C-alpha cells in the first residue's frame, strides 16, 4: 500500500469547515483513498473513500487532485464532537471484502476549538 | 452501517492469567476479521488476520502462542491473551469487513490492564 503523509495536528474553530490534507504521491492506479477517524478511547470509524472522483456523504467530502497524489477531507461544519485523530489510508480495494487489514499511520489530531 | 460489538470494554487482570476478548459482527457475516493493538499515543498496529474456519495469520513479531485467535463462525472471533504480563497492557481493537465491500468496521476496543 502507498505511504501517506499527514500533518500531525490541526486546529479548527467550531462551525467552520475543517480541511485535512493528505499526500500520497506514490499511489498506484488501483489504490483507493480511505479516511477513518478515531475518537479518544474508541475504535476507528469509517468516514469516506474514493478513487479519483470527488465524493460526498453525510459525514464529509473527499477532494482528490487530478494527479491523485494528494487529497483533502472536508468536514463542512465542524463540531466539538469532531475532535479526533483522522487517518488517511491508501489501499487496493478488493471486491470480495477486506481481505487485507488496514495499515494506519500517525494521522492528524484535529482539535475543534469552541 | 454495519455494527461490530467487542466485549469486554475494559479488563484488569493479574500477571500470569489469561484474558479472552470477543468480537461479534451483529448484522452481517464477516469472513475475515482483524485484530489490532494500540499503545498510548501511538497508532493502531495490525496483529493478525482471522479467517473463519482456518488458522489466523499473524504479523511479524506477534507471538501466535501468546495471542490465540479463534474464528469459529462468521459472526464471532475471539482473541485470548495467554499468561498476560504488564507489557501486554494495551488497547485491543477488532474489525471486520462486509463481504462485497472494502470498508472495515471496528469494535469499540478493549482496554487491558495487567497488574
PDB file of C-alpha atoms in Angstrom:
ATOM      1  CA  UNK A   1       0.000   0.000   0.000  1.00  0.00           C
ATOM      2  CA  UNK A   2       1.200   3.509  -0.804  1.00  0.00           C
ATOM      3  CA  UNK A   3       2.552   5.631   2.025  1.00  0.00           C
ATOM      4  CA  UNK A   4       0.656   8.714   3.155  1.00  0.00           C
ATOM      5  CA  UNK A   5       1.803  11.929   4.819  1.00  0.00           C
ATOM      6  CA  UNK A   6      -0.436  13.999   7.078  1.00  0.00           C
ATOM      7  CA  UNK A   7       0.211  16.956   9.380  1.00  0.00           C
ATOM      8  CA  UNK A   8       0.431  15.765  12.993  1.00  0.00           C
ATOM      9  CA  UNK A   9      -2.140  18.222  14.286  1.00  0.00           C
ATOM     10  CA  UNK A  10      -4.602  20.910  13.243  1.00  0.00           C
ATOM     11  CA  UNK A  11      -6.966  23.307  14.954  1.00  0.00           C
ATOM     12  CA  UNK A  12     -10.316  24.453  13.626  1.00  0.00           C
ATOM     13  CA  UNK A  13     -12.982  26.735  15.045  1.00  0.00           C
ATOM     14  CA  UNK A  14     -16.358  25.218  15.789  1.00  0.00           C
ATOM     15  CA  UNK A  15     -18.816  25.814  12.951  1.00  0.00           C
ATOM     16  CA  UNK A  16     -16.088  26.298  10.396  1.00  0.00           C
ATOM     17  CA  UNK A  17     -15.059  23.875   7.676  1.00  0.00           C
ATOM     18  CA  UNK A  18     -12.168  21.639   8.640  1.00  0.00           C
ATOM     19  CA  UNK A  19      -9.868  20.785   5.734  1.00  0.00           C
ATOM     20  CA  UNK A  20      -7.488  17.901   6.383  1.00  0.00           C
ATOM     21  CA  UNK A  21      -4.770  17.327   3.785  1.00  0.00           C
ATOM     22  CA  UNK A  22      -3.087  14.077   2.848  1.00  0.00           C
ATOM     23  CA  UNK A  23      -0.196  13.458   0.488  1.00  0.00           C
ATOM     24  CA  UNK A  24       0.074  10.111  -1.281  1.00  0.00           C
ATOM     25  CA  UNK A  25       2.478  10.789  -4.138  1.00  0.00           C
ATOM     26  CA  UNK A  26       3.272   7.088  -4.737  1.00  0.00           C
ATOM     27  CA  UNK A  27      -0.337   5.999  -5.107  1.00  0.00           C
ATOM     28  CA  UNK A  28      -0.985   3.346  -7.738  1.00  0.00           C
ATOM     29  CA  UNK A  29      -3.780   3.392 -10.291  1.00  0.00           C
ATOM     30  CA  UNK A  30      -5.824   0.739  -8.495  1.00  0.00           C
ATOM     31  CA  UNK A  31      -5.462   2.161  -4.992  1.00  0.00           C
ATOM     32  CA  UNK A  32      -8.274   3.955  -3.238  1.00  0.00           C
ATOM     33  CA  UNK A  33      -8.008   6.724  -0.667  1.00  0.00           C
ATOM     34  CA  UNK A  34      -9.789   5.923   2.609  1.00  0.00           C
ATOM     35  CA  UNK A  35     -10.412   8.159   5.589  1.00  0.00           C
ATOM     36  CA  UNK A  36     -11.100   6.937   9.092  1.00  0.00           C
ATOM     37  CA  UNK A  37     -11.185   8.754  12.393  1.00  0.00           C
ATOM     38  CA  UNK A  38     -10.627   7.656  15.961  1.00  0.00           C
ATOM     39  CA  UNK A  39     -12.164   9.476  18.852  1.00  0.00           C
ATOM     40  CA  UNK A  40     -10.238   9.036  22.087  1.00  0.00           C
ATOM     41  CA  UNK A  41     -10.510   5.522  23.563  1.00  0.00           C
ATOM     42  CA  UNK A  42     -12.816   4.265  20.827  1.00  0.00           C
ATOM     43  CA  UNK A  43     -12.393   2.125  17.730  1.00  0.00           C
ATOM     44  CA  UNK A  44     -11.839   3.833  14.378  1.00  0.00           C
ATOM     45  CA  UNK A  45     -14.850   4.970  12.388  1.00  0.00           C
ATOM     46  CA  UNK A  46     -15.094   4.839   8.591  1.00  0.00           C
ATOM     47  CA  UNK A  47     -15.704   8.251   7.041  1.00  0.00           C
ATOM     48  CA  UNK A  48     -15.392   8.094   3.268  1.00  0.00           C
ATOM     49  CA  UNK A  49     -13.328   6.703   0.416  1.00  0.00           C
ATOM     50  CA  UNK A  50     -12.713   7.439  -3.253  1.00  0.00           C
ATOM     51  CA  UNK A  51     -10.652   6.517  -6.290  1.00  0.00           C
ATOM     52  CA  UNK A  52     -10.371   9.614  -8.462  1.00  0.00           C
ATOM     53  CA  UNK A  53     -13.679  11.442  -8.404  1.00  0.00           C
ATOM     54  CA  UNK A  54     -14.667  13.715  -5.571  1.00  0.00           C
ATOM     55  CA  UNK A  55     -17.014  12.053  -3.113  1.00  0.00           C
ATOM     56  CA  UNK A  56     -19.543  13.344  -0.600  1.00  0.00           C
ATOM     57  CA  UNK A  57     -21.611  11.644   2.058  1.00  0.00           C
ATOM     58  CA  UNK A  58     -23.460  12.678   5.199  1.00  0.00           C
ATOM     59  CA  UNK A  59     -20.223  12.987   7.153  1.00  0.00           C
ATOM     60  CA  UNK A  60     -17.731  14.631   4.838  1.00  0.00           C
ATOM     61  CA  UNK A  61     -16.454  15.418   1.372  1.00  0.00           C
ATOM     62  CA  UNK A  62     -13.326  13.994  -0.212  1.00  0.00           C
ATOM     63  CA  UNK A  63     -11.472  16.007  -2.817  1.00  0.00           C
ATOM     64  CA  UNK A  64      -8.801  14.129  -4.798  1.00  0.00           C
ATOM     65  CA  UNK A  65      -6.435  16.033  -7.058  1.00  0.00           C
ATOM     66  CA  UNK A  66      -6.395  15.202 -10.743  1.00  0.00           C
ATOM     67  CA  UNK A  67      -2.975  13.537 -10.496  1.00  0.00           C
ATOM     68  CA  UNK A  68      -4.235  11.655  -7.400  1.00  0.00           C
ATOM     69  CA  UNK A  69      -1.080  12.500  -5.476  1.00  0.00           C
ATOM     70  CA  UNK A  70      -2.983  14.270  -2.722  1.00  0.00           C
ATOM     71  CA  UNK A  71      -6.426  14.605  -1.254  1.00  0.00           C
ATOM     72  CA  UNK A  72      -8.368  16.697   1.241  1.00  0.00           C
ATOM     73  CA  UNK A  73     -11.036  15.595   3.661  1.00  0.00           C
ATOM     74  CA  UNK A  74     -13.553  18.332   4.352  1.00  0.00           C
ATOM     75  CA  UNK A  75     -15.816  18.431   7.379  1.00  0.00           C
ATOM     76  CA  UNK A  76     -18.172  21.228   6.313  1.00  0.00           C
ATOM     77  CA  UNK A  77     -19.358  22.437   9.715  1.00  0.00           C
ATOM     78  CA  UNK A  78     -17.064  21.124  12.411  1.00  0.00           C
ATOM     79  CA  UNK A  79     -18.441  20.471  15.888  1.00  0.00           C
ATOM     80  CA  UNK A  80     -16.676  19.697  19.151  1.00  0.00           C
ATOM     81  CA  UNK A  81     -17.523  16.021  18.623  1.00  0.00           C
ATOM     82  CA  UNK A  82     -15.355  16.002  15.519  1.00  0.00           C
ATOM     83  CA  UNK A  83     -12.228  16.277  17.683  1.00  0.00           C
ATOM     84  CA  UNK A  84     -10.371  13.073  16.852  1.00  0.00           C
ATOM     85  CA  UNK A  85      -7.357  11.592  15.078  1.00  0.00           C
ATOM     86  CA  UNK A  86      -8.026  11.374  11.344  1.00  0.00           C
ATOM     87  CA  UNK A  87      -6.275   8.715   9.304  1.00  0.00           C
ATOM     88  CA  UNK A  88      -5.736   8.840   5.556  1.00  0.00           C
ATOM     89  CA  UNK A  89      -5.062   5.351   4.177  1.00  0.00           C
ATOM     90  CA  UNK A  90      -4.331   4.252   0.642  1.00  0.00           C
ATOM     91  CA  UNK A  91      -5.045   0.682  -0.327  1.00  0.00           C
ATOM     92  CA  UNK A  92      -6.261  -1.578  -3.054  1.00  0.00           C
ATOM     93  CA  UNK A  93      -9.991  -2.225  -2.840  1.00  0.00           C
ATOM     94  CA  UNK A  94     -10.906  -5.898  -3.046  1.00  0.00           C
ATOM     95  CA  UNK A  95     -14.409  -6.580  -4.266  1.00  0.00           C
ATOM     96  CA  UNK A  96     -14.550  -9.724  -2.196  1.00  0.00           C
ATOM     97  CA  UNK A  97     -14.218  -7.799   1.007  1.00  0.00           C
ATOM     98  CA  UNK A  98     -11.352  -6.522   3.126  1.00  0.00           C
ATOM     99  CA  UNK A  99      -9.001  -9.432   2.655  1.00  0.00           C
ATOM    100  CA  UNK A 100      -6.165  -7.246   3.963  1.00  0.00           C
ATOM    101  CA  UNK A 101      -6.108  -5.263   7.168  1.00  0.00           C
ATOM    102  CA  UNK A 102      -5.593  -1.520   7.029  1.00  0.00           C
ATOM    103  CA  UNK A 103      -2.192  -0.033   7.799  1.00  0.00           C
ATOM    104  CA  UNK A 104      -2.566   3.033   9.996  1.00  0.00           C
ATOM    105  CA  UNK A 105      -0.060   5.874  10.014  1.00  0.00           C
ATOM    106  CA  UNK A 106       0.073   8.513  12.718  1.00  0.00           C
ATOM    107  CA  UNK A 107      -2.823  10.547  11.353  1.00  0.00           C
ATOM    108  CA  UNK A 108      -3.797  14.134  12.079  1.00  0.00           C
ATOM    109  CA  UNK A 109      -5.066  15.115  15.500  1.00  0.00           C
ATOM    110  CA  UNK A 110      -7.859  17.555  14.721  1.00  0.00           C
ATOM    111  CA  UNK A 111      -8.878  19.758  17.610  1.00  0.00           C
ATOM    112  CA  UNK A 112     -12.102  21.711  17.269  1.00  0.00           C
ATOM    113  CA  UNK A 113     -11.983  24.883  19.337  1.00  0.00           C
ATOM    114  CA  UNK A 114     -15.174  26.322  20.839  1.00  0.00           C
TER     115      UNK A 114
ATOM    116  CA  UNK B   1     -23.820   0.900   8.837  1.00  0.00           C
ATOM    117  CA  UNK B   2     -22.563  -2.477   9.976  1.00  0.00           C
ATOM    118  CA  UNK B   3     -22.047  -2.960  13.702  1.00  0.00           C
ATOM    119  CA  UNK B   4     -19.139  -4.734  15.339  1.00  0.00           C
ATOM    120  CA  UNK B   5     -19.546  -5.473  19.030  1.00  0.00           C
ATOM    121  CA  UNK B   6     -16.478  -6.027  21.202  1.00  0.00           C
ATOM    122  CA  UNK B   7     -16.536  -7.287  24.766  1.00  0.00           C
ATOM    123  CA  UNK B   8     -15.376  -6.551  27.405  1.00  0.00           C
ATOM    124  CA  UNK B   9     -14.622  -2.862  27.062  1.00  0.00           C
ATOM    125  CA  UNK B  10     -12.207  -2.911  29.954  1.00  0.00           C
ATOM    126  CA  UNK B  11     -10.481  -5.698  31.872  1.00  0.00           C
ATOM    127  CA  UNK B  12      -7.971  -5.745  34.691  1.00  0.00           C
ATOM    128  CA  UNK B  13      -6.167  -8.979  35.441  1.00  0.00           C
ATOM    129  CA  UNK B  14      -3.240 -10.332  37.404  1.00  0.00           C
ATOM    130  CA  UNK B  15       0.007 -11.219  35.759  1.00  0.00           C
ATOM    131  CA  UNK B  16       0.060 -14.819  34.538  1.00  0.00           C
ATOM    132  CA  UNK B  17      -3.659 -15.128  33.912  1.00  0.00           C
ATOM    133  CA  UNK B  18      -5.387 -15.398  30.533  1.00  0.00           C
ATOM    134  CA  UNK B  19      -7.932 -12.983  29.137  1.00  0.00           C
ATOM    135  CA  UNK B  20     -10.432 -13.590  26.342  1.00  0.00           C
ATOM    136  CA  UNK B  21     -11.799 -10.781  24.175  1.00  0.00           C
ATOM    137  CA  UNK B  22     -14.823 -11.337  21.944  1.00  0.00           C
ATOM    138  CA  UNK B  23     -15.620  -9.627  18.676  1.00  0.00           C
ATOM    139  CA  UNK B  24     -19.025 -10.073  17.058  1.00  0.00           C
ATOM    140  CA  UNK B  25     -20.471  -8.816  13.795  1.00  0.00           C
ATOM    141  CA  UNK B  26     -24.077  -8.100  14.742  1.00  0.00           C
ATOM    142  CA  UNK B  27     -25.885  -7.623  11.455  1.00  0.00           C
ATOM    143  CA  UNK B  28     -23.598  -9.108   8.867  1.00  0.00           C
ATOM    144  CA  UNK B  29     -21.357 -12.085   8.264  1.00  0.00           C
ATOM    145  CA  UNK B  30     -17.641 -11.470   8.407  1.00  0.00           C
ATOM    146  CA  UNK B  31     -15.440 -13.953   6.610  1.00  0.00           C
ATOM    147  CA  UNK B  32     -12.394 -12.023   7.733  1.00  0.00           C
ATOM    148  CA  UNK B  33     -11.755 -10.214  10.973  1.00  0.00           C
ATOM    149  CA  UNK B  34      -8.686  -8.304  12.073  1.00  0.00           C
ATOM    150  CA  UNK B  35      -7.118  -7.708  15.465  1.00  0.00           C
ATOM    151  CA  UNK B  36      -5.192  -4.550  16.286  1.00  0.00           C
ATOM    152  CA  UNK B  37      -3.265  -3.323  19.287  1.00  0.00           C
ATOM    153  CA  UNK B  38      -2.711   0.294  20.237  1.00  0.00           C
ATOM    154  CA  UNK B  39      -0.329   1.594  22.887  1.00  0.00           C
ATOM    155  CA  UNK B  40      -0.850   5.053  24.432  1.00  0.00           C
ATOM    156  CA  UNK B  41      -0.295   7.917  21.988  1.00  0.00           C
ATOM    157  CA  UNK B  42       0.578   5.514  19.195  1.00  0.00           C
ATOM    158  CA  UNK B  43      -1.243   4.374  16.103  1.00  0.00           C
ATOM    159  CA  UNK B  44      -3.016   1.073  15.614  1.00  0.00           C
ATOM    160  CA  UNK B  45      -0.826  -1.894  14.804  1.00  0.00           C
ATOM    161  CA  UNK B  46      -2.256  -4.895  12.982  1.00  0.00           C
ATOM    162  CA  UNK B  47      -1.634  -8.055  14.982  1.00  0.00           C
ATOM    163  CA  UNK B  48      -3.359 -10.755  12.986  1.00  0.00           C
ATOM    164  CA  UNK B  49      -5.904 -11.593  10.342  1.00  0.00           C
ATOM    165  CA  UNK B  50      -8.574 -14.080  11.318  1.00  0.00           C
ATOM    166  CA  UNK B  51     -10.362 -16.138   8.697  1.00  0.00           C
ATOM    167  CA  UNK B  52     -13.453 -18.147   9.521  1.00  0.00           C
ATOM    168  CA  UNK B  53     -12.689 -21.828   9.779  1.00  0.00           C
ATOM    169  CA  UNK B  54      -8.938 -21.563   9.317  1.00  0.00           C
ATOM    170  CA  UNK B  55      -5.833 -20.580  11.223  1.00  0.00           C
ATOM    171  CA  UNK B  56      -5.116 -16.927  11.781  1.00  0.00           C
ATOM    172  CA  UNK B  57      -2.283 -15.159  10.014  1.00  0.00           C
ATOM    173  CA  UNK B  58      -0.025 -13.232  12.385  1.00  0.00           C
ATOM    174  CA  UNK B  59       2.035 -10.155  11.617  1.00  0.00           C
ATOM    175  CA  UNK B  60       5.767 -10.314  12.088  1.00  0.00           C
ATOM    176  CA  UNK B  61       6.749 -10.045  15.726  1.00  0.00           C
ATOM    177  CA  UNK B  62       3.387 -11.159  17.115  1.00  0.00           C
ATOM    178  CA  UNK B  63       3.586 -14.408  19.092  1.00  0.00           C
ATOM    179  CA  UNK B  64       0.882 -16.773  17.903  1.00  0.00           C
ATOM    180  CA  UNK B  65       1.150 -18.917  21.031  1.00  0.00           C
ATOM    181  CA  UNK B  66       0.573 -15.921  23.237  1.00  0.00           C
ATOM    182  CA  UNK B  67      -2.254 -14.333  21.294  1.00  0.00           C
ATOM    183  CA  UNK B  68      -4.649 -17.137  20.440  1.00  0.00           C
ATOM    184  CA  UNK B  69      -7.251 -16.311  17.836  1.00  0.00           C
ATOM    185  CA  UNK B  70     -10.342 -18.383  17.129  1.00  0.00           C
ATOM    186  CA  UNK B  71     -12.802 -17.578  14.352  1.00  0.00           C
ATOM    187  CA  UNK B  72     -15.257 -20.439  14.622  1.00  0.00           C
ATOM    188  CA  UNK B  73     -18.238 -18.738  12.994  1.00  0.00           C
ATOM    189  CA  UNK B  74     -18.965 -15.985  10.508  1.00  0.00           C
ATOM    190  CA  UNK B  75     -20.044 -13.655  13.301  1.00  0.00           C
ATOM    191  CA  UNK B  76     -17.570 -14.329  16.110  1.00  0.00           C
ATOM    192  CA  UNK B  77     -13.823 -14.079  16.544  1.00  0.00           C
ATOM    193  CA  UNK B  78     -12.031 -14.281  19.881  1.00  0.00           C
ATOM    194  CA  UNK B  79      -8.581 -13.168  20.983  1.00  0.00           C
ATOM    195  CA  UNK B  80      -7.118 -14.809  24.070  1.00  0.00           C
ATOM    196  CA  UNK B  81      -4.088 -13.216  25.673  1.00  0.00           C
ATOM    197  CA  UNK B  82      -2.403 -16.123  27.456  1.00  0.00           C
ATOM    198  CA  UNK B  83      -0.213 -15.724  30.518  1.00  0.00           C
ATOM    199  CA  UNK B  84      -0.611 -11.970  30.386  1.00  0.00           C
ATOM    200  CA  UNK B  85       2.182  -9.725  31.615  1.00  0.00           C
ATOM    201  CA  UNK B  86       2.227  -5.982  32.310  1.00  0.00           C
ATOM    202  CA  UNK B  87       3.815  -5.297  28.910  1.00  0.00           C
ATOM    203  CA  UNK B  88       0.675  -6.765  27.303  1.00  0.00           C
ATOM    204  CA  UNK B  89      -1.349  -3.911  28.749  1.00  0.00           C
ATOM    205  CA  UNK B  90      -2.796  -2.132  25.732  1.00  0.00           C
ATOM    206  CA  UNK B  91      -5.938  -1.171  23.830  1.00  0.00           C
ATOM    207  CA  UNK B  92      -7.073  -4.092  21.658  1.00  0.00           C
ATOM    208  CA  UNK B  93      -9.421  -3.458  18.746  1.00  0.00           C
ATOM    209  CA  UNK B  94     -11.095  -5.824  16.325  1.00  0.00           C
ATOM    210  CA  UNK B  95     -12.504  -5.061  12.913  1.00  0.00           C
ATOM    211  CA  UNK B  96     -14.458  -6.842  10.226  1.00  0.00           C
ATOM    212  CA  UNK B  97     -15.288  -6.280   6.606  1.00  0.00           C
ATOM    213  CA  UNK B  98     -18.604  -6.672   4.886  1.00  0.00           C
ATOM    214  CA  UNK B  99     -18.348  -9.128   2.023  1.00  0.00           C
ATOM    215  CA  UNK B 100     -18.636  -7.268  -1.266  1.00  0.00           C
ATOM    216  CA  UNK B 101     -17.221  -4.010   0.099  1.00  0.00           C
ATOM    217  CA  UNK B 102     -13.760  -2.876   1.045  1.00  0.00           C
ATOM    218  CA  UNK B 103     -14.801  -0.923   4.137  1.00  0.00           C
ATOM    219  CA  UNK B 104     -13.763  -2.096   7.567  1.00  0.00           C
ATOM    220  CA  UNK B 105     -15.934  -1.651  10.646  1.00  0.00           C
ATOM    221  CA  UNK B 106     -14.326  -1.538  14.046  1.00  0.00           C
ATOM    222  CA  UNK B 107     -15.313  -2.611  17.520  1.00  0.00           C
ATOM    223  CA  UNK B 108     -15.178  -0.145  20.375  1.00  0.00           C
ATOM    224  CA  UNK B 109     -11.988  -1.652  21.747  1.00  0.00           C
ATOM    225  CA  UNK B 110     -10.879  -3.400  24.937  1.00  0.00           C
ATOM    226  CA  UNK B 111      -8.548  -1.729  27.396  1.00  0.00           C
ATOM    227  CA  UNK B 112      -6.446  -4.450  29.010  1.00  0.00           C
ATOM    228  CA  UNK B 113      -4.512  -3.655  32.165  1.00  0.00           C
ATOM    229  CA  UNK B 114      -2.262  -6.363  33.570  1.00  0.00           C
ATOM    230  CA  UNK B 115      -1.127  -5.841  37.149  1.00  0.00           C
TER     231      UNK B 115
END
